[in-house]
PDB file of C-alpha atoms in Angstrom:
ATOM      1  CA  UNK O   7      84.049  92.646  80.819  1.00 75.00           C
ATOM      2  CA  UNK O   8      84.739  91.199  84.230  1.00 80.00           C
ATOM      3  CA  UNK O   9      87.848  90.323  86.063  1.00 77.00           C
ATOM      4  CA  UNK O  10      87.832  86.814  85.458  1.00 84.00           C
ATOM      5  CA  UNK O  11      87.145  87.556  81.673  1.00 88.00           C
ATOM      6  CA  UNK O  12      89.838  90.214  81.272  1.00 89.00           C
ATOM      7  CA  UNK O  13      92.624  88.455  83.322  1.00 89.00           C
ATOM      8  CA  UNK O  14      92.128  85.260  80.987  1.00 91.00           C
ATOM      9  CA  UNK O  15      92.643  87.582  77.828  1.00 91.00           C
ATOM     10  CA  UNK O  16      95.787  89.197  79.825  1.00 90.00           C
ATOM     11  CA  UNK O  17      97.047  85.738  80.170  1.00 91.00           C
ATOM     12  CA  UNK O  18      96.628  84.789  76.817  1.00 90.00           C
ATOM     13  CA  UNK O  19      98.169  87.803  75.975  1.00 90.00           C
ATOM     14  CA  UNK O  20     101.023  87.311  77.586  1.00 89.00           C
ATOM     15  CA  UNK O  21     101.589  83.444  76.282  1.00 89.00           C
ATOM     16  CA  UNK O  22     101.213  85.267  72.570  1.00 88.00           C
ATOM     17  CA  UNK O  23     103.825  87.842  73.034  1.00 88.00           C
ATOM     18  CA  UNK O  24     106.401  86.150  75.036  1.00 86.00           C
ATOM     19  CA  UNK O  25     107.708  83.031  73.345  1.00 86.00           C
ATOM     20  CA  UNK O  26     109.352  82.054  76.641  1.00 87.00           C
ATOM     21  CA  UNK O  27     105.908  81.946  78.220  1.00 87.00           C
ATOM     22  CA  UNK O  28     105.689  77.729  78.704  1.00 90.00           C
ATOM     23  CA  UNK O  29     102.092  77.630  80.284  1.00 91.00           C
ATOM     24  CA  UNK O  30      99.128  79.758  81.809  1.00 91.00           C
ATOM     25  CA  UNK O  31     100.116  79.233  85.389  1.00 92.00           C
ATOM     26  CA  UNK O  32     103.380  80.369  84.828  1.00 91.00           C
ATOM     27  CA  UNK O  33     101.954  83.389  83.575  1.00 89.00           C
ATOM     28  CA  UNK O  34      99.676  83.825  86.344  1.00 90.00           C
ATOM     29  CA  UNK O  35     102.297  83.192  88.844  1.00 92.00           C
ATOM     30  CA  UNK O  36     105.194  84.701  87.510  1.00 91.00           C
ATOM     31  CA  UNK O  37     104.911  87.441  85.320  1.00 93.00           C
ATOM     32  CA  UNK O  38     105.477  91.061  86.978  1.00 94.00           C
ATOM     33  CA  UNK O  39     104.207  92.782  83.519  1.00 94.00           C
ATOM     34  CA  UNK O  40     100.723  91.111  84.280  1.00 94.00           C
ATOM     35  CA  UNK O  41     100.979  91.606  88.231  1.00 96.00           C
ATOM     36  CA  UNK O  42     101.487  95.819  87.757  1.00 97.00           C
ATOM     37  CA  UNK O  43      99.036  95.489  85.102  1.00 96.00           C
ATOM     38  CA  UNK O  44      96.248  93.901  87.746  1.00 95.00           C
ATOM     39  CA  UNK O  45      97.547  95.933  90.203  1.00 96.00           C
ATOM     40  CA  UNK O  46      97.030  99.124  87.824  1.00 97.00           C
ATOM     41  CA  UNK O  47      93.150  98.351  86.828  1.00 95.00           C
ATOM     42  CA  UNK O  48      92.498  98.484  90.513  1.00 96.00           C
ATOM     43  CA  UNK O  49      94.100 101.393  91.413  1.00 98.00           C
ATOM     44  CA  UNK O  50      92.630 103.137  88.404  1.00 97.00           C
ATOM     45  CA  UNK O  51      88.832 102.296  89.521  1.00 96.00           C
ATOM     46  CA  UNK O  52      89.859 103.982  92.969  1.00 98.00           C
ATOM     47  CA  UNK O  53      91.371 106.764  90.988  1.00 97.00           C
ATOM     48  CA  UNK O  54      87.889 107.429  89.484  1.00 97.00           C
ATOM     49  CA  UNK O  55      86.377 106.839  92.849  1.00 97.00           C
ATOM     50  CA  UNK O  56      88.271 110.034  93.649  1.00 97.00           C
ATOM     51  CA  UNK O  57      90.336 107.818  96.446  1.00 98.00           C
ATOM     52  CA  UNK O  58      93.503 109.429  95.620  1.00 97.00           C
ATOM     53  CA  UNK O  59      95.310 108.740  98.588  1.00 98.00           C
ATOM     54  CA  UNK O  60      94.450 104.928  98.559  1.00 98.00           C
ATOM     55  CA  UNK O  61      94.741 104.904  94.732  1.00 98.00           C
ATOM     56  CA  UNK O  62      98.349 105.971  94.902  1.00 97.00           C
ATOM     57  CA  UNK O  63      99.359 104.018  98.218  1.00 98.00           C
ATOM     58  CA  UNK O  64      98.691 100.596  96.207  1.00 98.00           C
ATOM     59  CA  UNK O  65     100.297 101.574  93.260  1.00 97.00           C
ATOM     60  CA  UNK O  66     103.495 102.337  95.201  1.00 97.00           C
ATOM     61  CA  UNK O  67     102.761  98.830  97.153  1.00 98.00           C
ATOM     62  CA  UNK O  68     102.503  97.305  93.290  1.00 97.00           C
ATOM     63  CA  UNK O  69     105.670  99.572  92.358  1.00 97.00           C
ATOM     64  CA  UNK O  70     107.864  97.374  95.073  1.00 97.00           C
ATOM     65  CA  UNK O  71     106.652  94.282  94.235  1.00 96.00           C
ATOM     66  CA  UNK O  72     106.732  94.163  90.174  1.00 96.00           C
ATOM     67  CA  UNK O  73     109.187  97.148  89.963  1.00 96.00           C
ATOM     68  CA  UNK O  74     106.776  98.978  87.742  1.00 97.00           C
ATOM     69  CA  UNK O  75     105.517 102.456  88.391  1.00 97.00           C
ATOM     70  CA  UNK O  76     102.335 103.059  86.099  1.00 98.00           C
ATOM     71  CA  UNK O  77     100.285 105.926  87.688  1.00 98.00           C
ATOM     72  CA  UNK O  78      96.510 105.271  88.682  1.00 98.00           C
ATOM     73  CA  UNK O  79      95.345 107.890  86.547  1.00 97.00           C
ATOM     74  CA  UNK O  80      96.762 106.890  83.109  1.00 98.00           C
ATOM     75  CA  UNK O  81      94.685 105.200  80.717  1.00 98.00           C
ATOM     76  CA  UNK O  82      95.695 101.927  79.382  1.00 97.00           C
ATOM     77  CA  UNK O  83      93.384  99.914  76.099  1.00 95.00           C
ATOM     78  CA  UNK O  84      93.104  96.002  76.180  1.00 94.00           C
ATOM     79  CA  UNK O  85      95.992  93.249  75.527  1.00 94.00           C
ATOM     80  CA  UNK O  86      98.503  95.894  77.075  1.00 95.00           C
ATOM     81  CA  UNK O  87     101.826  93.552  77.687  1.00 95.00           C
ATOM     82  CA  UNK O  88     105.011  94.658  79.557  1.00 95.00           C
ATOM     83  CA  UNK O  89     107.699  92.350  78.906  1.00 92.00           C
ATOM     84  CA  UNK O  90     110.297  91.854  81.511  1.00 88.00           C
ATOM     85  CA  UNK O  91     108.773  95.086  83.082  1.00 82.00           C
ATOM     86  CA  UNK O  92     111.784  95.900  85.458  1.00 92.00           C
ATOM     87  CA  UNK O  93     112.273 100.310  85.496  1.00 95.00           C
ATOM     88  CA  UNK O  94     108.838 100.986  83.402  1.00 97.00           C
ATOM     89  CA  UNK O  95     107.341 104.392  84.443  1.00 97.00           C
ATOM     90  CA  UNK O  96     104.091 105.370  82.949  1.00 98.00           C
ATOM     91  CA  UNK O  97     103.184 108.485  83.627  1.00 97.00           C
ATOM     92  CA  UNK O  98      99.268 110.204  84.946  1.00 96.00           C
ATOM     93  CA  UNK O  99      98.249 111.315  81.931  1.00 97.00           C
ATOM     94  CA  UNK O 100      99.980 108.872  79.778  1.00 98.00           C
ATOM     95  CA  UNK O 101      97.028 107.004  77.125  1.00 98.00           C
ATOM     96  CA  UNK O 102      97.755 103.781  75.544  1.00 98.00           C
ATOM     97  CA  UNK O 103      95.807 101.928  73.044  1.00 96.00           C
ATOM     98  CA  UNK O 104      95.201  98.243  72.498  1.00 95.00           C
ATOM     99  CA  UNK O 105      97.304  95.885  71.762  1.00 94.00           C
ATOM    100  CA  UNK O 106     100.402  98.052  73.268  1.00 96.00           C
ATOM    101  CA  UNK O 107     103.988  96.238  74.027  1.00 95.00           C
ATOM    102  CA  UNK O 108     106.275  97.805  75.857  1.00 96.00           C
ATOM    103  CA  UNK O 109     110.127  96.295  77.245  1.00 95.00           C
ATOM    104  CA  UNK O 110     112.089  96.614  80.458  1.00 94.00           C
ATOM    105  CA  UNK O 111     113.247 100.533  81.190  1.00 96.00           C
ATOM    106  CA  UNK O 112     110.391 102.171  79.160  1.00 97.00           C
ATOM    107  CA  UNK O 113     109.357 105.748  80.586  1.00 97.00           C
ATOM    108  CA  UNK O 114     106.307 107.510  79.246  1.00 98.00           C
ATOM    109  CA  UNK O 115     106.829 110.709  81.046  1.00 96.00           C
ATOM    110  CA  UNK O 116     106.236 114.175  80.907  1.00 94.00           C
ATOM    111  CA  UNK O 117     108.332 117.389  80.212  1.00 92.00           C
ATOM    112  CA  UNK O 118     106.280 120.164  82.266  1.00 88.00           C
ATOM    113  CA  UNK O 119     104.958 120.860  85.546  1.00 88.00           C
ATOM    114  CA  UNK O 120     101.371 121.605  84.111  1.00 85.00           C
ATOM    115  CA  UNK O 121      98.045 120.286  85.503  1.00 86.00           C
ATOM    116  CA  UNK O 122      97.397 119.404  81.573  1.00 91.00           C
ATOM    117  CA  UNK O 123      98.120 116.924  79.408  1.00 95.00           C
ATOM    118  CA  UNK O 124     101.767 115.589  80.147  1.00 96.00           C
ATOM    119  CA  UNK O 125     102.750 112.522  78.792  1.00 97.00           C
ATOM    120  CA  UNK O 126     102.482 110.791  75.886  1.00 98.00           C
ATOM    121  CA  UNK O 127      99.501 109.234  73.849  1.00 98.00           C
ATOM    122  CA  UNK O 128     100.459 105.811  72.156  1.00 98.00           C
ATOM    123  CA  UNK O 129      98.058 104.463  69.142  1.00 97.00           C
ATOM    124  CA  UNK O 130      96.838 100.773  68.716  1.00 95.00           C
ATOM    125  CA  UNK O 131      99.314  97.736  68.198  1.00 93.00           C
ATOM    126  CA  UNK O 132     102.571 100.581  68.943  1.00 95.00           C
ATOM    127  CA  UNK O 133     105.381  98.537  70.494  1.00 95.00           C
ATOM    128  CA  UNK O 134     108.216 100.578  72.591  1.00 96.00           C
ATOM    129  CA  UNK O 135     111.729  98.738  72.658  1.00 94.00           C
ATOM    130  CA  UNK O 136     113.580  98.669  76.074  1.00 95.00           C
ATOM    131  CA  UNK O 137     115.050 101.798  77.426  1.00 96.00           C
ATOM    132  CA  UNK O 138     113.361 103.958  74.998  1.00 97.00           C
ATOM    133  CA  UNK O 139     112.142 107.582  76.780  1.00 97.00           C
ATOM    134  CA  UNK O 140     108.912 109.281  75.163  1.00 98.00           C
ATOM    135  CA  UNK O 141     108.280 113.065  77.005  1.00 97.00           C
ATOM    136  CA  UNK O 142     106.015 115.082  77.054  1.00 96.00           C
ATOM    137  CA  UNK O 143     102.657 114.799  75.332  1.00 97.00           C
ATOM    138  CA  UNK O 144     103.584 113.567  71.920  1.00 97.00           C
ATOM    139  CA  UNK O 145     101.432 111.013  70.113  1.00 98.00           C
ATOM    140  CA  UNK O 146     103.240 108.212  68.477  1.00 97.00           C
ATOM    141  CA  UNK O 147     100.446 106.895  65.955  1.00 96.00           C
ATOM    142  CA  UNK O 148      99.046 103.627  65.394  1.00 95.00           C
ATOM    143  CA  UNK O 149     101.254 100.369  64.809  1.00 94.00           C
ATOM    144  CA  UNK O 150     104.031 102.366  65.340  1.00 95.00           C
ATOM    145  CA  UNK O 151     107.399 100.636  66.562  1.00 94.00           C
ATOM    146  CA  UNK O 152     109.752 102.543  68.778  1.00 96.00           C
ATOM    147  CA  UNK O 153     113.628 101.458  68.449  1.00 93.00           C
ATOM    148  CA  UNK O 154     115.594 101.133  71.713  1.00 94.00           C
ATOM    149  CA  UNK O 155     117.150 103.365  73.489  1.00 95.00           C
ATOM    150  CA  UNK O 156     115.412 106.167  71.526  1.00 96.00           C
ATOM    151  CA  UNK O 157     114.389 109.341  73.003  1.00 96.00           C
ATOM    152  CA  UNK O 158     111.080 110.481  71.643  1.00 97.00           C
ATOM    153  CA  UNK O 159     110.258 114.152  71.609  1.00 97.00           C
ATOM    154  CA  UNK O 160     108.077 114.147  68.891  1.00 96.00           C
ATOM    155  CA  UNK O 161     104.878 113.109  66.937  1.00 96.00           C
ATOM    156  CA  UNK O 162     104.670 110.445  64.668  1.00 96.00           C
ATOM    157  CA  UNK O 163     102.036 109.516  62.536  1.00 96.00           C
ATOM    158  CA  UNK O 164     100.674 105.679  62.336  1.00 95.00           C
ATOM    159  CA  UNK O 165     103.663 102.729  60.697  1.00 93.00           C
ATOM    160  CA  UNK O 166     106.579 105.301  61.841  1.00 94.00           C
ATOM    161  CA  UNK O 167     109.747 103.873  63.020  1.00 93.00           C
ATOM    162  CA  UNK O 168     111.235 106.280  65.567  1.00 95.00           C
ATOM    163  CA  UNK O 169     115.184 105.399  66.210  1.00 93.00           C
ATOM    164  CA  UNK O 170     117.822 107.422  67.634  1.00 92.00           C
ATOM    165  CA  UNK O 171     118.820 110.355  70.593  1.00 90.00           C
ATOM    166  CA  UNK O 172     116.359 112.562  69.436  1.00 89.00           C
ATOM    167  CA  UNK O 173     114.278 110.220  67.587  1.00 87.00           C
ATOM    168  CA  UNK O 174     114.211 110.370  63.486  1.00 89.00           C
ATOM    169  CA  UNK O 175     110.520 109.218  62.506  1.00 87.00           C
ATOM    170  CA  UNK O 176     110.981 107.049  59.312  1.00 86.00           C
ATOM    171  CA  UNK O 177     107.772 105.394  57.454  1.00 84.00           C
ATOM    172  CA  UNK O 178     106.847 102.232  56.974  1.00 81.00           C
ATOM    173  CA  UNK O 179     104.253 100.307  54.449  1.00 76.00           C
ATOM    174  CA  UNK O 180     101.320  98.988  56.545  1.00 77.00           C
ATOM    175  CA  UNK O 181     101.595  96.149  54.493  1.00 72.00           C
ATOM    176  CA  UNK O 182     105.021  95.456  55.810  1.00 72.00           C
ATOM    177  CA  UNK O 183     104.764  93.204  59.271  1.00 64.00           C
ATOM    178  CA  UNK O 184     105.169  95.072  62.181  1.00 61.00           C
ATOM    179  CA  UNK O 185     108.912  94.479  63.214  1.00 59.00           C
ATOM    180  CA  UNK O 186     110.385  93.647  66.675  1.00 57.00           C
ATOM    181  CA  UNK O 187     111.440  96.855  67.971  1.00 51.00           C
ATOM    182  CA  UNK O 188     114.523  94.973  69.606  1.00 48.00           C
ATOM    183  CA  UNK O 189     115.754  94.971  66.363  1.00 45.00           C
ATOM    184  CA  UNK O 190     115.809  98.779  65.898  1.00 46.00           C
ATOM    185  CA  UNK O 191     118.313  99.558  68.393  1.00 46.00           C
ATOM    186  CA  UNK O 192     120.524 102.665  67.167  1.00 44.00           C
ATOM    187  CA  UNK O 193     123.715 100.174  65.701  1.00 42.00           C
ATOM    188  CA  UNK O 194     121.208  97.443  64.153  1.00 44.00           C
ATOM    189  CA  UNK O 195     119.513 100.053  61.929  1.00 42.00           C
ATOM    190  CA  UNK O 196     121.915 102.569  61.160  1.00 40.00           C
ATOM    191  CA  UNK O 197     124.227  99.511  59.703  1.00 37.00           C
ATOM    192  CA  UNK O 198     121.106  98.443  57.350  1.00 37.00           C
TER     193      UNK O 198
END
């Protein structure tokens, strides 16, 4: 898929998960999610290229500008979307499927100072509420929602909710809609 190709379905991306979004210029111009996203696919190619030093230079160069640290060497799946983006940290080893959301204040990070696999793994369509923390390498499975504020330590197999400080991982039907994570913020659900 080229550039051209892939920035169009960011784009469109973005104007699907942000109701706010009022046209694709705006997008384009204004969106720091999409900017550290860009930013990220080239830093990753020079990451592969073995240009570790220039890899990392731009990505602290994109980490000023958009406020969003996501390391060269993670891997990140299609239709990725960071809204509001400010304080996101995605760690090196960090893997994220398609369709991923994450909010403002998100940190995929790790627990160890290993040369392994240190951060977490996050399945298809998973969406991560703001300020939530995932450490270490846990793998939060498919169409997964992660409430606010949680702190995930933890596994969790695909249509979990995680909520809480650590995270409880409750089940959901997959027929069920996937819910805005927003609304699982620690006082929203425990109230249910």
């Amino acid at each position: 898929m080229s550039f051209f190709s892939r920035a169009r379905e960011d784009i469109a991306t973005a104007r699907r998960r942000d109701p706010a979004a009022r046209s694709r210029v705006e997008v384009l111009l204004a969106y720091s999610g999409l900017h550290a996203i860009w930013g990220y696919r080239l830093t990753h190619r020079l990451w592969g290229a073995r240009r570790f030093l220039l890899a990392r230079l731009i990505s602290q160069l994109v980490r000023f500008l958009t406020g969003i640290e996501i390391h060269p060497g993670a891997t990140i799946g299609r239709r990725f979307f960071i809204d509001h983006g400010m304080g996101v940290v995605i760690g090196e080893t960090a893997i994220i499927g398609d369709d991923v959301m994450l909010y403002h204040s998100v940190t995929l990070g790790g627990r160890t100072m290993a040369h392994n696999k240190r951060h977490p793994t996050l399945g298809n369509g998973v969406v991560v509420g703001a300020g939530a923390t995932l450490l270490g390498p846990v793998v939060i499975g498919a169409h997964s929602v992660v409430g606010a504020n949680a702190v995930v330590l933890k596994d969790a197999p695909a249509y979990s909710v995680l909520t809480g400080v650590p995270a409880v991982v409750r089940q959901r039907s997959p027929k069920d809609p996937a819910p805005d994570a927003a609304f699982y913020s620690d006082a929203a659900y425990y109230s249910i």
